[in-house]
Amino acid sequence: MTFMQIPWGDMSSAMGAFFAYQRVESAVRERHPDLNDRLRMQESVGGNRATALTVTVDDGTKTLLWMTRFGRPYDYHLFWHIYGPTDGDTPRIWDPQTGEDVLADAFHERTTAWRDRREEVSPWKWDEPEMCQIVRLADVLAGQGIPVAQVVANNRLRATLAPKGWEARSFRQHEGDFLVVRSGPRTVRVSCKPTLGWMVDIHDLEHGVQWRLDLNSLIHGQASLTPGTPLPDIGTTRLADVIEELLDHPFVFAPGPEAVTKIETHGDNESEGLTIFGEEVVPPSPHVLVTEVVAQLRSMGFTDMELSSSDGSPFRSDGVHVVWWERSKDLGTSDVKQLYADAAVEGKRLVVVINGGITRPATDFANRAKAFIFHLYRDSGRVRPANKLAQEAAFTNEY
């Protein structure tokens, strides 16, 4: 799809946006005077009456910087769009709160890269404002010839292709900084989560399954019992080597069936659908339900989770203190405190699978205690994150 074919919305006529353009123009002229004689404020973009900053290069082509949104009523995200002469695929967009100095530098790099017939330098080629660990990893992978499809860190806004067309997707903070590599039917998502650290998730769309690599085991030779690996424990080059080996020998890294879970094709993090293609889904039996929960938790990184014959809980783990909460009342603060104390006595992290609700104060305490709280939908056998740490541990629905 070309620039002219994308249904842009005319959102650049408001007075606030006009002042934003002025600030960016001033920043461009101050920071990059080499563009001054070619920089213009344009009043028409793509046949629409809309303000944009443009720079004309030697061959008569232009780069544009303008504030807009995709032209559909349900896509409410306003964003900055920087368009270069070679852009014909995914639109490259920036958060509307991006500072004018950052936008000026990104606009200058796009312009001069085209003028000099070279690749944009990092971090601008990833639409990021500064170097960080995930950007460095993307650079190493690209240097090894591995095509990186997407990088997200400080700039949380990206264009994604939905069934109805382009959407501006804002990625939430619990998803962490991440990059995406696609290899045939597989998508590899490398994340740098705020609390849990590094994660490498594999989504095999051909077989409809997903799992998470145990980086501790691969790099340090010692299995991890909870999701994630602390950030300082893995060097960027070593992690890039693991990803390259994963892409070259994907089946070597595939775990056993007990640590793989199905990719969902319906529902979302807030609701559960009970029909697929119009057919009623039969709720799983109690044994199947527990087995599926174990598989989901193992695939997330709770690697030693097992079925238990104990009367107290259907789950067993040497690495975490896991509780199956089936009481009729919501999980309250006093309940979480007691469960946390029990886990602390064992020297373990707390994991709670709840069948009902959880109070807001209980969620706040669980967040401070770095406990994992998952909600179980019995009709489908799926678990959903019920607090911040569980959100970090859960798989994404974006592939």
XYZ file of C-alpha atoms in Angstrom:
399
model
C 0.000 0.000 0.000
C 1.354 3.404 -0.986
C 1.140 6.673 0.904
C -1.704 7.921 -1.304
C -3.777 4.750 -0.731
C -3.820 4.942 3.075
C -7.073 6.505 4.374
C -5.616 9.281 6.496
C -7.842 11.338 8.768
C -7.633 15.136 8.618
C -6.610 15.869 12.200
C -3.961 18.503 11.664
C -6.097 21.660 11.504
C -6.570 22.293 15.235
C -4.813 25.291 16.745
C -2.914 23.096 19.247
C -1.518 20.999 16.421
C -0.486 24.165 14.551
C 1.579 25.308 17.520
C 3.091 21.813 17.735
C 4.189 22.160 14.095
C 5.771 25.505 14.879
C 7.748 24.012 17.759
C 8.980 21.142 15.593
C 9.874 23.483 12.725
C 11.885 25.678 15.088
C 13.661 22.600 16.444
C 14.538 21.419 12.920
C 15.911 24.821 11.933
C 17.915 25.148 15.131
C 19.284 21.599 15.309
C 19.715 20.933 11.586
C 20.400 24.172 9.681
C 21.461 22.149 6.622
C 17.726 21.680 5.908
C 16.701 25.321 6.322
C 16.622 26.260 2.633
C 14.485 23.194 1.792
C 12.147 23.131 4.801
C 8.573 24.258 4.093
C 5.215 24.296 5.848
C 2.829 22.638 3.386
C -0.954 23.055 3.399
C -1.964 19.988 1.369
C -1.070 16.341 2.024
C -2.223 13.455 -0.139
C -4.891 15.604 -1.774
C -6.304 16.668 1.616
C -6.127 20.087 3.204
C -3.690 19.364 6.029
C -0.582 20.981 7.448
C 2.758 19.200 7.172
C 6.466 19.959 7.284
C 8.253 18.943 4.080
C 11.819 18.822 2.809
C 12.549 18.453 -0.898
C 15.763 16.610 -1.742
C 17.869 16.853 -4.897
C 15.797 14.472 -7.026
C 12.579 16.381 -6.312
C 11.182 13.827 -3.866
C 9.998 14.869 -0.421
C 9.991 13.700 3.151
C 6.997 14.727 5.245
C 6.297 15.165 8.938
C 2.679 15.606 9.881
C 0.172 14.956 12.633
C -2.799 12.813 11.658
C -4.643 9.573 12.354
C -5.873 6.697 10.218
C -9.163 7.621 8.586
C -11.649 5.424 10.449
C -13.923 6.496 13.289
C -12.842 3.714 15.656
C -9.119 4.495 15.383
C -8.853 7.405 17.806
C -5.056 7.535 18.148
C -3.511 10.779 16.997
C 0.146 10.402 15.943
C 3.089 11.975 14.177
C 3.858 10.364 10.827
C 7.257 10.695 9.134
C 7.059 9.648 5.502
C 10.058 9.105 3.251
C 10.223 8.535 -0.520
C 10.899 4.798 -0.125
C 8.086 4.146 2.352
C 5.476 1.887 0.816
C 4.830 -0.707 3.491
C 3.949 -0.210 7.152
C 3.475 3.465 8.114
C 6.115 4.640 10.567
C 4.507 6.631 13.343
C 5.455 8.345 16.599
C 3.588 9.025 19.826
C 1.917 12.475 19.789
C 3.685 13.352 23.062
C 7.118 12.901 21.470
C 9.323 15.928 22.087
C 10.058 18.315 19.241
C 13.823 17.725 19.454
C 13.321 13.980 18.974
C 10.966 14.538 16.035
C 13.419 17.001 14.483
C 16.263 14.479 14.700
C 14.141 11.613 13.357
C 12.923 13.779 10.465
C 16.476 14.874 9.665
C 17.792 11.311 9.697
C 15.034 10.105 7.359
C 15.751 12.968 4.981
C 19.536 12.697 4.918
C 19.488 8.893 4.688
C 17.408 9.142 1.515
C 19.515 11.978 0.156
C 22.749 10.055 0.742
C 21.243 6.729 -0.407
C 22.111 4.921 2.818
C 20.310 3.081 5.570
C 19.076 5.088 8.512
C 21.261 4.801 11.574
C 20.122 3.341 14.877
C 17.988 4.046 16.850
C 16.078 6.100 14.261
C 15.713 3.203 11.825
C 13.660 1.430 14.516
C 11.553 4.561 15.147
C 13.061 4.871 18.615
C 14.465 8.052 20.194
C 17.485 6.607 22.012
C 19.706 3.587 22.404
C 18.581 0.972 24.920
C 19.114 -2.754 25.420
C 16.390 -3.901 23.031
C 17.634 -1.507 20.314
C 21.194 -2.786 20.751
C 19.897 -6.349 20.445
C 18.034 -5.419 17.253
C 21.252 -3.941 15.836
C 23.215 -7.108 16.647
C 20.546 -9.324 15.060
C 20.408 -7.148 11.957
C 24.196 -7.329 11.756
C 23.922 -11.125 11.758
C 21.518 -10.979 8.818
C 18.381 -11.654 10.875
C 15.489 -9.415 9.732
C 13.841 -7.688 12.702
C 10.202 -6.889 11.958
C 9.510 -4.511 14.846
C 11.185 -2.826 17.814
C 9.251 -1.099 20.615
C 10.771 0.680 23.608
C 10.323 4.371 24.473
C 8.052 5.072 21.500
C 5.071 2.835 22.375
C 2.957 3.607 19.299
C 3.099 1.484 16.132
C 0.969 0.958 13.027
C -0.562 -2.519 12.836
C -2.623 -4.042 10.044
C -6.045 -5.112 11.346
C -8.861 -6.817 9.378
C -10.434 -3.410 8.663
C -7.198 -1.659 7.772
C -4.381 0.157 9.542
C -4.650 0.884 13.249
C -2.390 2.830 15.596
C -1.589 0.401 18.421
C -0.303 1.698 21.757
C 1.682 -1.005 23.567
C 1.299 -1.072 27.343
C 4.182 -0.830 29.755
C 3.768 -4.348 31.177
C 4.609 -5.690 27.706
C 8.082 -4.246 28.238
C 10.572 -3.284 25.555
C 10.484 -5.903 22.820
C 11.415 -6.862 19.300
C 9.787 -9.261 16.857
C 11.469 -11.626 14.406
C 9.403 -13.641 11.927
C 10.656 -16.870 10.379
C 8.149 -18.696 8.214
C 5.139 -19.664 10.327
C 6.960 -18.782 13.572
C 7.171 -15.483 15.356
C 9.868 -14.931 17.973
C 9.188 -12.150 20.466
C 12.104 -11.068 22.659
C 10.949 -8.961 25.606
C 12.716 -6.969 28.288
C 10.019 -6.847 31.013
C 10.030 -4.206 33.794
C 10.198 -6.726 36.673
C 10.794 -10.192 35.235
C 13.592 -9.299 32.813
C 14.378 -11.086 29.533
C 11.882 -13.429 27.890
C 11.900 -15.181 24.522
C 8.483 -16.380 23.333
C 7.895 -18.554 20.270
C 4.513 -18.485 18.558
C 4.175 -21.364 16.066
C 1.180 -20.304 13.996
C 1.350 -23.401 11.773
C 0.706 -25.744 14.688
C -1.211 -23.225 16.802
C 1.078 -23.467 19.844
C 3.336 -21.192 21.849
C 6.051 -21.611 24.453
C 8.805 -19.714 26.242
C 12.529 -20.471 26.184
C 14.273 -21.084 29.485
C 17.140 -18.640 29.005
C 18.702 -19.501 32.364
C 19.026 -23.108 31.284
C 20.350 -22.267 27.811
C 22.886 -19.672 28.917
C 23.781 -20.553 32.510
C 23.008 -24.287 32.506
C 20.569 -24.017 35.401
C 16.820 -24.259 34.883
C 14.659 -21.332 35.946
C 11.585 -22.047 38.060
C 9.778 -18.771 37.338
C 9.349 -16.674 34.163
C 12.071 -14.281 33.098
C 15.806 -13.792 33.493
C 17.278 -10.722 35.271
C 18.566 -8.115 32.821
C 22.239 -7.965 33.897
C 22.588 -11.754 33.644
C 22.573 -11.923 29.830
C 24.798 -10.074 27.368
C 23.236 -8.729 24.179
C 25.603 -10.679 21.919
C 24.992 -13.951 23.761
C 21.228 -13.465 23.544
C 21.504 -12.724 19.824
C 23.450 -15.978 19.367
C 20.652 -17.897 21.121
C 18.036 -16.359 18.827
C 20.117 -17.106 15.729
C 20.510 -20.733 16.818
C 16.789 -20.907 17.550
C 15.952 -19.752 14.022
C 18.445 -22.195 12.468
C 17.310 -25.202 14.539
C 13.775 -24.484 15.782
C 12.865 -28.086 16.636
C 15.888 -28.476 18.904
C 14.411 -25.803 21.168
C 10.848 -27.150 21.155
C 9.883 -28.403 24.636
C 7.799 -31.431 25.468
C 4.009 -31.289 25.072
C 3.568 -30.658 28.803
C 5.221 -27.225 28.440
C 3.414 -26.028 25.288
C 0.092 -24.238 25.225
C -2.360 -23.453 22.448
C -2.511 -20.064 20.784
C -5.929 -18.600 21.348
C -8.074 -17.684 18.382
C -10.907 -16.066 20.325
C -11.491 -14.064 23.476
C -9.183 -11.465 24.997
C -7.723 -10.479 28.338
C -11.005 -9.061 29.603
C -13.590 -11.530 28.345
C -13.946 -15.153 27.359
C -15.889 -16.313 24.340
C -17.531 -19.724 24.558
C -18.041 -20.286 20.858
C -15.617 -20.837 18.006
C -17.044 -20.441 14.498
C -20.540 -20.690 16.003
C -19.993 -24.029 17.737
C -20.534 -24.412 21.458
C -17.437 -25.180 23.488
C -17.907 -27.985 26.008
C -16.301 -27.104 29.375
C -13.391 -29.440 30.184
C -13.637 -32.092 32.859
C -11.935 -31.366 36.233
C -8.897 -33.511 35.363
C -8.535 -31.958 31.907
C -9.016 -28.505 33.429
C -6.164 -28.940 35.902
C -3.948 -30.506 33.228
C -4.505 -27.530 30.922
C -3.758 -25.041 33.694
C -0.490 -26.836 34.461
C 0.485 -26.763 30.763
C -0.247 -23.037 30.528
C 1.779 -22.180 33.627
C 4.668 -24.389 32.528
C 4.694 -22.781 29.086
C 4.945 -19.347 30.746
C 8.077 -20.368 32.620
C 6.922 -22.107 35.805
C 8.985 -25.021 34.623
C 8.520 -27.548 37.449
C 4.751 -27.154 37.848
C 3.125 -30.588 38.126
C -0.152 -32.261 38.969
C -0.539 -33.218 42.612
C -2.678 -35.783 44.414
C -2.668 -33.691 47.581
C -5.992 -32.736 49.116
C -4.807 -29.168 49.613
C -3.994 -28.290 45.991
C -4.069 -30.023 42.602
C -0.704 -28.394 41.777
C 2.807 -29.004 43.053
C 6.044 -27.095 42.555
C 9.446 -26.972 44.236
C 10.075 -23.496 42.852
C 6.912 -21.598 43.790
C 4.219 -21.813 46.437
C 1.111 -22.403 44.331
C -2.439 -22.117 45.693
C -5.695 -23.174 44.073
C -8.301 -20.679 45.442
C -11.783 -22.102 44.937
C -13.683 -20.398 47.729
C -16.910 -18.543 46.989
C -15.704 -15.188 48.345
C -13.324 -12.874 46.531
C -9.648 -13.093 47.381
C -9.065 -10.339 49.937
C -6.035 -8.570 51.378
C -5.930 -10.697 54.520
C -6.073 -13.833 52.354
C -3.167 -12.717 50.174
C -1.138 -11.732 53.227
C -1.651 -15.175 54.766
C -0.769 -16.957 51.533
C 2.283 -14.713 51.113
C 3.407 -15.567 54.642
C 3.048 -19.283 53.900
C 5.156 -18.857 50.757
C 7.769 -16.806 52.601
C 8.181 -19.560 55.208
C 9.048 -21.936 52.351
C 11.327 -19.353 50.725
C 9.232 -19.383 47.543
C 7.372 -16.969 45.266
C 3.583 -17.002 45.583
C 1.350 -18.107 42.698
C -2.430 -18.087 43.178
C -4.991 -19.428 40.704
C -8.409 -17.995 41.585
C -11.821 -19.116 40.399
C -13.595 -15.931 41.494
C -12.635 -12.317 41.952
C -9.965 -10.375 43.829
C -10.399 -7.076 45.654
C -8.491 -3.971 44.600
C -6.538 -3.731 47.897
C -5.623 -7.414 47.573
C -4.340 -6.776 44.043
C -2.270 -3.828 45.268
C -0.702 -5.946 48.014
C -0.012 -8.804 45.583
C 1.773 -6.326 43.310
C 3.960 -5.080 46.161
C 4.660 -8.665 47.264
C 5.671 -9.629 43.685
C 3.141 -12.457 43.681
C 1.523 -13.954 40.563
C -2.307 -13.950 40.587
C -4.108 -15.691 37.725
C -7.847 -15.895 37.122
C -9.169 -19.186 35.770
C -12.064 -19.328 33.317
C -13.449 -22.773 34.005
C -15.594 -22.927 30.862
C -12.548 -22.684 28.604
C -9.736 -23.799 30.891
C -7.761 -20.608 30.187
C -5.915 -18.566 32.809
C -5.753 -14.779 32.673
C -3.487 -12.367 34.567
C -5.150 -10.741 37.579
C -2.257 -8.517 38.714
C 0.813 -6.756 37.305
C 3.361 -9.550 37.632
C 0.991 -12.073 36.075
C 0.488 -9.611 33.206
C 4.235 -9.612 32.595
C 4.312 -13.417 32.666
C 1.353 -13.908 30.303
C 1.754 -14.384 26.559
C 0.819 -11.564 24.229
C -2.019 -11.790 21.709
C 0.077 -9.857 19.184
C 2.132 -12.032 16.833
